[in-house]
Short mmCIF file of C-alpha atoms in Angstrom, two decimals:
data_model
loop_
_atom_site.label_atom_id
_atom_site.label_comp_id
_atom_site.label_asym_id
_atom_site.label_seq_id
_atom_site.Cartn_x
_atom_site.Cartn_y
_atom_site.Cartn_z
CA MET A 1 151.66 73.31 159.13
CA LYS A 2 148.69 74.87 157.38
CA GLN A 3 151.04 76.91 155.19
CA ASN A 4 151.71 73.63 153.37
CA PHE A 5 148.19 73.87 151.95
CA ILE A 6 148.46 77.36 150.49
CA GLN A 7 148.05 77.48 146.73
CA LYS A 8 151.45 78.59 145.39
CA ASN A 9 152.58 80.08 142.12
CA VAL A 10 155.01 77.97 140.13
CA TYR A 11 158.26 79.71 139.21
CA PHE A 12 159.27 79.05 135.63
CA ASP A 13 163.02 78.63 135.16
CA PRO A 14 163.84 78.61 131.43
CA GLU A 15 167.18 76.91 132.17
CA LYS A 16 165.43 73.94 133.77
CA ASN A 17 162.66 73.67 131.21
CA ASN A 18 162.80 71.74 127.96
CA GLY A 19 159.07 72.02 127.33
CA LYS A 20 158.72 68.37 126.39
CA ILE A 21 157.25 65.25 127.94
CA LYS A 22 156.18 61.88 126.58
CA VAL A 23 152.50 61.01 126.84
CA GLU A 24 153.42 57.81 128.65
CA LYS A 25 155.35 59.71 131.33
CA LEU A 26 152.62 62.33 131.69
CA CYS A 27 150.05 59.64 132.35
CA GLN A 28 152.09 58.26 135.23
CA LEU A 29 150.46 61.02 137.24
CA ILE A 30 147.12 59.17 136.98
CA SER A 31 148.47 55.63 137.43
CA GLN A 32 146.38 55.26 140.60
CA HIS A 33 143.46 57.44 139.53
CA PRO A 34 140.04 55.71 139.59
CA TYR A 35 139.23 57.05 136.11
CA LYS A 36 142.53 56.08 134.48
CA GLU A 37 141.04 53.51 132.10
CA ALA A 38 138.28 55.90 131.02
CA ILE A 39 140.88 58.57 130.27
CA PHE A 40 142.97 56.11 128.24
CA ASP A 41 139.93 55.05 126.22
CA THR A 42 138.67 58.59 125.61
CA PHE A 43 141.99 59.96 124.35
CA ASN A 44 143.37 56.75 122.80
CA VAL A 45 146.41 56.99 125.07
CA ASN A 46 147.77 53.59 124.14
CA ASP A 47 148.01 54.72 120.51
CA ILE A 48 149.85 57.95 121.34
CA LYS A 49 151.85 56.90 124.40
CA ASP A 50 155.15 57.44 122.56
CA ASP A 51 154.19 60.93 121.37
CA VAL A 52 156.14 63.82 122.81
CA ILE A 53 154.02 66.75 123.99
CA CYS A 54 155.75 70.06 123.31
CA ILE A 55 154.33 72.81 125.53
CA ASP A 56 156.60 75.36 127.19
CA TYR A 57 157.00 74.61 130.94
CA ILE A 58 154.92 71.42 130.83
CA ASP A 59 157.78 69.59 132.54
CA ASN A 60 157.90 72.17 135.34
CA ILE A 61 154.23 71.68 136.14
CA TYR A 62 154.57 67.92 135.82
CA GLU A 63 157.19 67.92 138.59
CA ARG A 64 154.99 70.02 140.89
CA VAL A 65 151.93 67.82 140.40
CA LYS A 66 154.12 64.76 140.95
CA HIS A 67 155.39 66.31 144.20
CA TYR A 68 151.84 66.72 145.52
CA ASN A 69 150.87 63.21 144.44
CA GLU A 70 153.83 61.72 146.31
CA ASN A 71 153.71 63.85 149.44
CA TYR A 72 150.01 64.46 149.98
CA ASN A 73 148.04 61.24 150.27
CA ARG A 74 144.36 61.91 149.58
CA SER A 75 141.60 59.56 150.71
CA SER A 76 138.04 59.61 151.98
CA ILE A 77 136.09 57.93 154.76
CA PHE A 78 132.40 57.72 155.70
CA ALA A 79 131.04 58.58 159.11
CA GLN A 80 127.89 59.56 160.97
CA ILE A 81 127.50 62.64 163.20
CA LYS A 82 126.83 60.48 166.26
CA ASP A 83 130.35 59.07 165.97
CA ILE A 84 132.23 62.38 165.63
CA ASN A 85 133.66 64.74 168.24
CA VAL A 86 134.69 68.26 167.16
CA TYR A 87 136.74 70.46 169.44
CA GLU A 88 139.55 72.98 169.59
CA GLU A 89 142.96 71.61 170.47
CA GLU A 90 146.18 73.41 171.35
CA LYS A 91 149.59 72.22 170.25
CA ARG A 92 152.94 73.60 171.36
CA ILE A 93 155.39 74.26 168.52
CA GLY A 94 158.63 75.73 169.82
CA ASP A 95 157.77 78.97 171.61
CA GLU A 96 154.35 79.28 170.02
CA THR A 97 150.98 77.68 170.65
CA GLU A 98 148.99 76.54 167.64
CA LYS A 99 145.23 76.16 167.89
CA ASN A 100 143.43 73.73 165.58
CA ILE A 101 139.93 72.39 165.22
CA THR A 102 140.16 68.63 165.57
CA PHE A 103 137.69 66.05 164.26
CA GLN A 104 137.80 62.80 166.23
CA PHE A 105 136.07 59.90 164.52
CA GLU A 106 135.05 57.32 167.10
CA GLU A 107 133.89 55.04 164.30
CA TYR A 108 134.13 55.36 160.53
CA VAL A 109 134.17 53.32 157.31
CA ASP A 110 137.32 53.16 155.18
CA ILE A 111 136.25 51.73 151.80
CA ASP A 112 134.33 48.73 153.22
CA GLU A 113 136.06 48.27 156.55
CA VAL A 114 134.75 49.63 159.86
CA LYS A 115 137.51 51.32 161.86
CA THR A 116 137.75 53.35 165.05
CA ASP A 117 139.60 56.28 166.62
CA LEU A 118 140.91 58.62 163.94
CA LYS A 119 141.90 62.26 164.45
CA ALA A 120 142.12 64.88 161.71
CA ILE A 121 142.88 68.60 161.79
CA ALA A 122 140.33 70.73 159.93
CA ILE A 123 141.68 72.79 157.02
CA TYR A 124 140.12 74.78 154.19
CA ASP A 125 136.38 75.18 154.80
CA SER A 126 135.72 71.80 156.45
CA LYS A 127 134.98 73.25 159.88
CA ASN A 128 132.44 75.74 158.49
CA THR A 129 130.83 73.06 156.34
CA TYR A 130 130.28 70.98 159.46
CA LEU A 131 128.88 73.92 161.46
CA ASP A 132 126.63 74.99 158.59
CA GLU A 133 124.51 71.88 159.23
CA TYR A 134 123.32 73.60 162.43
CA GLU A 135 123.35 77.21 161.15
CA MET A 136 125.77 78.09 163.93
CA THR A 137 128.93 78.86 161.95
CA LYS A 138 129.21 82.55 162.83
CA TYR A 139 128.29 81.95 166.47
CA ALA A 140 130.73 79.07 167.03
CA ASN A 141 133.57 80.78 165.17
CA ASN A 142 133.15 83.85 167.34
CA LEU A 143 133.36 81.67 170.48
CA PHE A 144 136.57 80.10 169.18
CA LYS A 145 137.92 83.58 168.38
CA ILE A 146 137.31 85.11 171.80
CA GLY A 147 138.70 82.16 173.71
CA LEU A 148 135.40 80.51 174.70
CA SER A 149 135.93 77.30 172.75
CA GLY A 150 134.43 75.32 175.62
CA TRP A 151 131.03 76.86 174.92
CA ALA A 152 131.36 76.03 171.24
CA ASN A 153 132.29 72.44 172.14
CA GLU A 154 129.20 72.14 174.37
CA ASN A 155 126.93 73.29 171.53
CA ILE A 156 128.50 70.76 169.14
CA LYS A 157 128.17 67.99 171.75
CA TYR A 158 124.50 68.85 172.14
CA PHE A 159 123.82 68.11 168.47
CA LYS A 160 125.96 64.98 168.59
CA ASN A 161 123.85 63.69 171.47
CA LEU A 162 120.66 64.47 169.53
CA ALA A 163 122.05 62.38 166.67
CA GLN A 164 122.20 59.35 168.94
CA THR A 165 118.41 59.11 169.00
CA ASN A 166 117.17 61.38 166.21
CA SER A 167 117.99 60.37 162.64
CA ASP A 168 117.27 63.91 161.40
CA TYR A 169 120.49 65.02 163.11
CA ASN A 170 122.54 61.94 162.32
CA LYS A 171 123.85 62.96 158.91
CA HIS A 172 125.95 60.44 156.98
CA ARG A 173 128.75 62.18 155.08
CA SER A 174 131.97 61.56 153.20
CA TYR A 175 134.98 63.10 154.93
CA ARG A 176 137.82 63.82 152.52
CA LEU A 177 141.26 63.48 154.11
CA VAL A 178 144.82 64.27 153.19
CA GLU A 179 147.89 62.92 155.00
CA HIS A 180 151.07 64.99 154.92
CA GLU A 181 154.26 64.41 156.90
CA GLY A 182 152.53 61.95 159.22
CA GLN A 183 149.59 64.23 160.09
CA ILE A 184 146.03 63.66 158.87
CA TYR A 185 143.95 66.66 157.83
CA LEU A 186 140.25 67.00 157.00
CA ARG A 187 140.00 69.02 153.78
CA GLY A 188 136.31 68.69 152.93
CA ILE A 189 132.90 67.21 153.78
CA THR A 190 130.68 66.07 150.92
CA SER A 191 127.78 63.85 149.95
CA THR A 192 128.37 60.10 150.21
CA THR A 193 126.90 59.40 146.78
CA ASN A 194 126.39 62.29 144.37
CA TYR A 195 129.96 63.62 144.40
CA TYR A 196 132.85 62.91 142.03
CA GLU A 197 136.37 64.17 142.62
CA TYR A 198 138.62 64.59 139.57
CA GLY A 199 141.65 66.20 141.13
CA VAL A 200 144.65 68.29 140.14
CA ASP A 201 146.39 65.31 138.52
CA PHE A 202 143.32 64.44 136.43
CA THR A 203 142.88 68.04 135.29
CA PHE A 204 146.50 68.60 134.34
CA VAL A 205 146.86 65.32 132.44
CA VAL A 206 143.59 65.67 130.55
CA SER A 207 144.30 69.32 129.67
CA MET A 208 147.70 68.52 128.24
CA LEU A 209 146.27 65.62 126.22
CA ILE A 210 143.55 67.90 124.82
CA LEU A 211 146.11 70.51 123.77
CA HIS A 212 148.45 67.90 122.28
CA ILE A 213 145.69 66.38 120.19
CA ASN A 214 144.63 69.85 119.05
CA MET A 215 148.19 70.68 117.96
CA LYS A 216 148.38 67.46 115.96
CA ALA A 217 145.12 68.31 114.21
CA ASN A 218 146.05 71.96 113.55
CA LYS A 219 149.63 72.23 112.34
CA GLY A 220 151.31 75.49 113.28
CA ILE A 221 149.62 75.89 116.65
CA GLU A 222 151.96 75.72 119.62
CA TYR A 223 151.30 76.42 123.28
CA ARG A 224 153.09 77.97 126.24
CA ILE A 225 152.03 77.74 129.89
CA LYS A 226 151.87 81.38 130.99
CA SER A 227 151.09 80.95 134.68
CA CYS A 228 150.26 78.27 137.19
CA ALA A 229 149.23 78.19 140.85
CA LEU A 230 148.45 74.95 142.64
CA ASN A 231 148.40 72.84 145.76
CA GLU A 232 147.15 69.30 146.34
CA SER A 233 143.49 70.27 145.87
CA LYS A 234 143.47 73.35 143.58
CA LEU A 235 144.90 74.24 140.20
CA ASP A 236 144.77 77.48 138.20
CA LEU A 237 146.50 77.41 134.84
CA ILE A 238 146.65 79.76 131.85
CA VAL A 239 147.92 78.28 128.58
CA SER A 240 148.34 80.56 125.58
CA GLU A 241 149.12 80.02 121.93
CA LYS A 242 152.79 80.90 121.38
CA TYR A 243 152.23 82.83 118.16
CA LYS A 244 149.82 85.73 117.87
CA LYS A 245 147.87 86.49 114.70
CA ASP A 246 147.76 89.94 113.11
CA ALA A 247 144.67 91.90 114.16
CA GLY A 248 145.59 95.09 112.37
CA ALA A 249 145.25 98.22 114.46
CA PHE A 250 144.45 96.12 117.50
CA GLY A 251 147.91 94.58 117.47
CA LYS A 252 148.35 90.83 117.81
CA VAL A 253 145.81 88.31 119.03
CA SER A 254 146.08 84.73 120.27
CA VAL A 255 143.84 82.27 122.05
CA ALA A 256 144.49 81.38 125.66
CA ILE A 257 142.76 78.86 127.88
CA LYS A 258 142.17 79.34 131.58
CA ILE A 259 142.00 75.94 133.28
CA SER A 260 141.07 75.53 136.92
CA THR A 261 139.91 72.86 139.32
CA ASN A 262 138.95 72.88 142.96
CA ASP A 263 138.37 69.50 144.57
CA LEU A 264 136.45 71.23 147.34
CA GLY A 265 134.50 73.89 145.48
CA GLN A 266 131.18 73.85 143.68
CA GLY A 267 132.72 73.79 140.21
CA SER A 268 135.12 70.88 139.96
CA LEU A 269 136.49 71.64 136.47
CA ASN A 270 136.53 74.91 134.55
CA PHE A 271 137.82 75.61 131.04
CA SER A 272 137.46 79.19 129.74
CA ASN A 273 138.40 80.61 126.35
CA ILE A 274 140.20 83.92 126.71
CA ILE A 275 141.96 86.15 124.22
CA ASN A 276 145.44 87.59 124.59
CA VAL A 277 145.65 90.99 122.88
CA GLY A 278 148.87 92.98 122.51
CA HIS A 279 151.42 94.45 120.16
CA ILE A 280 154.53 92.63 118.94
CA ASP A 281 156.85 93.64 121.79
CA GLU A 282 154.25 93.56 124.57
CA ASN A 283 152.76 90.83 126.72
CA GLY A 284 149.33 92.32 126.11
CA PHE A 285 146.23 91.70 128.21
CA TYR A 286 143.44 89.14 128.40
CA LEU A 287 139.84 89.52 127.25
CA TYR A 288 136.97 87.12 127.70
CA PRO A 289 135.00 86.84 124.41
CA LYS A 290 131.33 87.67 124.54
CA LYS A 291 128.91 84.95 125.54
CA SER A 292 126.34 83.69 123.08
CA GLU A 293 123.19 81.62 123.29
CA VAL A 294 124.50 79.42 120.50
CA GLU A 295 128.21 79.42 121.24
CA ASN A 296 129.70 78.56 124.63
CA ASN A 297 133.24 79.65 125.37
CA LYS A 298 133.28 78.33 128.91
CA LEU A 299 132.97 74.78 130.16
CA GLN A 300 132.09 74.20 133.80
CA ILE A 301 131.70 70.71 135.18
CA TYR A 302 130.23 70.23 138.62
CA HIS A 303 131.13 67.64 141.22
CA ASN A 304 127.84 65.81 140.67
CA THR A 305 128.66 65.08 137.02
CA LYS A 306 129.47 61.42 136.45
CA PRO A 307 132.81 60.48 134.83
CA GLY A 308 130.94 58.81 131.98
CA ASN A 309 129.54 62.21 131.04
CA VAL A 310 132.62 64.30 131.78
CA LEU A 311 135.16 62.70 129.44
CA PRO A 312 133.10 62.90 126.23
CA ILE A 313 132.54 66.61 126.97
CA LEU A 314 136.30 67.15 127.40
CA ASN A 315 136.92 65.38 124.13
CA ASP A 316 134.98 68.08 122.25
CA MET A 317 136.49 71.51 123.00
CA ASP A 318 135.64 73.35 119.77
CA GLY A 319 134.08 76.25 121.68
CA ILE A 320 137.24 76.74 123.73
CA LEU A 321 140.11 76.28 121.27
CA ASN A 322 141.03 77.88 117.94
CA THR A 323 138.79 80.97 118.23
CA SER A 324 141.28 83.72 117.35
CA ASP A 325 140.10 84.13 113.72
CA LYS A 326 136.52 84.68 114.85
CA PHE A 327 137.63 87.18 117.46
CA ILE A 328 139.77 89.12 114.94
CA GLU A 329 136.75 89.30 112.63
CA GLU A 330 134.70 90.85 115.43
CA LEU A 331 137.51 93.29 116.28
CA ASN A 332 137.67 94.44 112.67
CA SER A 333 133.93 94.93 112.55
CA ILE A 334 134.29 97.31 115.49
CA LYS A 335 137.08 99.10 113.63
CA THR A 336 134.68 100.10 110.84
CA ILE A 337 132.77 102.30 113.27
CA LYS A 338 133.52 105.97 112.61
CA THR A 339 131.41 107.91 115.13
CA PRO A 340 130.30 107.51 118.75
CA ASP A 341 126.71 107.25 117.61
CA GLU A 342 127.58 104.24 115.43
CA LEU A 343 129.20 102.54 118.38
CA ARG A 344 126.23 103.36 120.57
CA ILE A 345 123.87 101.86 118.00
CA LYS A 346 125.99 98.72 117.68
CA ILE A 347 126.09 98.17 121.44
CA LEU A 348 122.39 98.87 121.86
CA GLY A 349 121.71 96.43 119.02
CA LYS A 350 123.50 93.73 120.96
CA ILE A 351 121.43 94.49 124.04
CA GLU A 352 118.05 94.77 122.33
CA ASN A 353 118.40 91.81 119.96
CA PRO A 354 115.77 89.20 121.02
CA ARG A 355 118.43 86.46 120.79
CA SER A 356 121.01 88.42 122.75
CA SER A 357 122.12 87.19 126.15
CA PHE A 358 122.35 90.90 127.11
CA LYS A 359 118.70 91.75 126.43
CA GLY A 360 117.97 91.96 130.15
CA ILE A 361 120.47 94.76 130.76
CA ARG A 362 118.74 97.96 131.86
CA LYS A 363 121.03 99.67 134.36
CA LEU A 364 123.51 100.86 131.72
CA ALA A 365 121.10 103.47 130.34
CA ASP A 366 123.14 106.39 131.67
CA ILE A 367 126.08 105.39 129.45
CA PHE A 368 123.89 106.05 126.38
CA SER A 369 122.25 109.22 127.66
CA ARG A 370 122.25 112.08 125.11
CA LYS A 371 123.79 114.44 127.68
CA ILE A 372 127.17 112.75 127.39
CA ASP A 373 127.47 113.60 123.68
CA ASN A 374 129.33 116.81 124.40
CA GLU A 375 131.92 114.87 126.37
CA ILE A 376 132.68 112.50 123.50
CA SER A 377 134.94 113.88 120.79
CA SER A 378 136.26 110.74 119.18
CA PHE A 379 135.99 106.99 118.94
CA VAL A 380 139.09 106.55 121.10
CA LYS A 381 137.70 108.82 123.81
CA LEU A 382 134.47 106.82 123.86
CA LEU A 383 136.40 103.59 124.36
CA GLU A 384 138.37 105.23 127.15
CA MET A 385 135.13 106.26 128.79
CA CYS A 386 133.71 102.76 128.41
CA ASN A 387 136.84 101.45 130.08
CA LYS A 388 135.73 103.46 133.13
CA ALA A 389 132.77 101.12 133.36
CA GLU A 390 134.90 99.09 135.76
CA GLU A 391 134.28 101.89 138.27
CA LEU A 392 130.48 101.81 137.95
CA ASP A 393 128.64 100.97 141.16
CA ILE A 394 126.64 98.09 139.70
CA GLU A 395 126.29 94.39 140.41
CA PHE A 396 129.33 92.26 139.55
CA ASP A 397 127.39 90.08 137.07
CA LEU A 398 126.15 93.16 135.23
CA LYS A 399 129.63 94.61 135.10
CA ASP A 400 130.91 91.30 133.76
CA LYS A 401 128.39 91.47 130.91
CA LEU A 402 129.60 94.97 130.11
CA ARG A 403 133.12 93.63 129.59
CA TYR A 404 131.80 91.33 126.88
CA ILE A 405 129.95 94.12 125.09
CA ILE A 406 132.68 96.73 125.07
CA LEU A 407 136.20 95.96 123.88
CA TYR A 408 138.37 98.08 126.09
CA GLY A 409 142.09 98.75 125.97
CA ASN A 410 144.54 100.63 123.71
CA THR A 411 143.51 100.95 120.07
CA LYS A 412 144.75 102.80 117.00
CA ASN A 413 142.65 104.39 114.25
#
């Protein structure tokens, strides 16, 4: 059954796609969402409900999100540790035996009603989140793995018994459930108060509204959904401008937006500005524009951000959309460089500038060592060498900064 919770890529069938959907129909996905009214107010949905959103494959994604809304019923309950049993349970399915970690809630609160006796199978990271409270995750998981689940159960029971008399162990948490095909699953454990879930439906609807409003304000811009992977709790989406702009020797450039949400992760909503670079007959590749202390090309909203603060932020996406002209300008400034030394000076200038977000970089010194001069015969060769930076044995964050400094890929002089 757990395969039903794997995040799956959406197959785009051009024959079944008309790339159009009315705003009113799109918003049916959030008809039961707790923040529906706030969304309607923020984006003036009642005024544009008859608008038709034209984004390639929007109808395909709509049907997938609708499928998860209708077949995966999400809810949450509140419970205390003293009222929860956690144990491994075997279930016979045909000729195979399936082992699951089961949470049995002896007593819990559903909205404002006290209920009893509920079982849920742990999925995602819910089991580990529970065990992390006692710093016994690795130990207990190993016991489950080697067939000594009884010992793991005894350890868990010990802490449950402590919770009966010691409030330090009796944690009160929100347990996020999903019901699918008659079975209840536990998909996450979170705070009872400082946690806001926006969801796949919220993210998809709001994203499409943002893009539609941007198209209305900037005639000539059109969008295409390039890729999508989702399940009932996670969404990863890349939406690109349909038409690239001429970037000279660098080929064609267009803006793309990477949109993701994870109901169960630290970052609930993520919007990143990325650039699609390629020649006329090629799909090209994606680059993340350099970060700046004054310009932010990524928006990350955490689960503890209140809805009243989230929606105004989403209504102002200037740092994410319509950035291709600025990026082309930066590309062309790189093109004016004639020698490796000029490129070295430009990159070092970015690092050493007091306002630069790269001023802390120190471990890239070997790239600028004078001894490599003999190995560099042209601007193109230097770029090819810089592309090898991916192979450097340095921290991931440092390597990520290097991507922003050096534009790598195929170029023409």
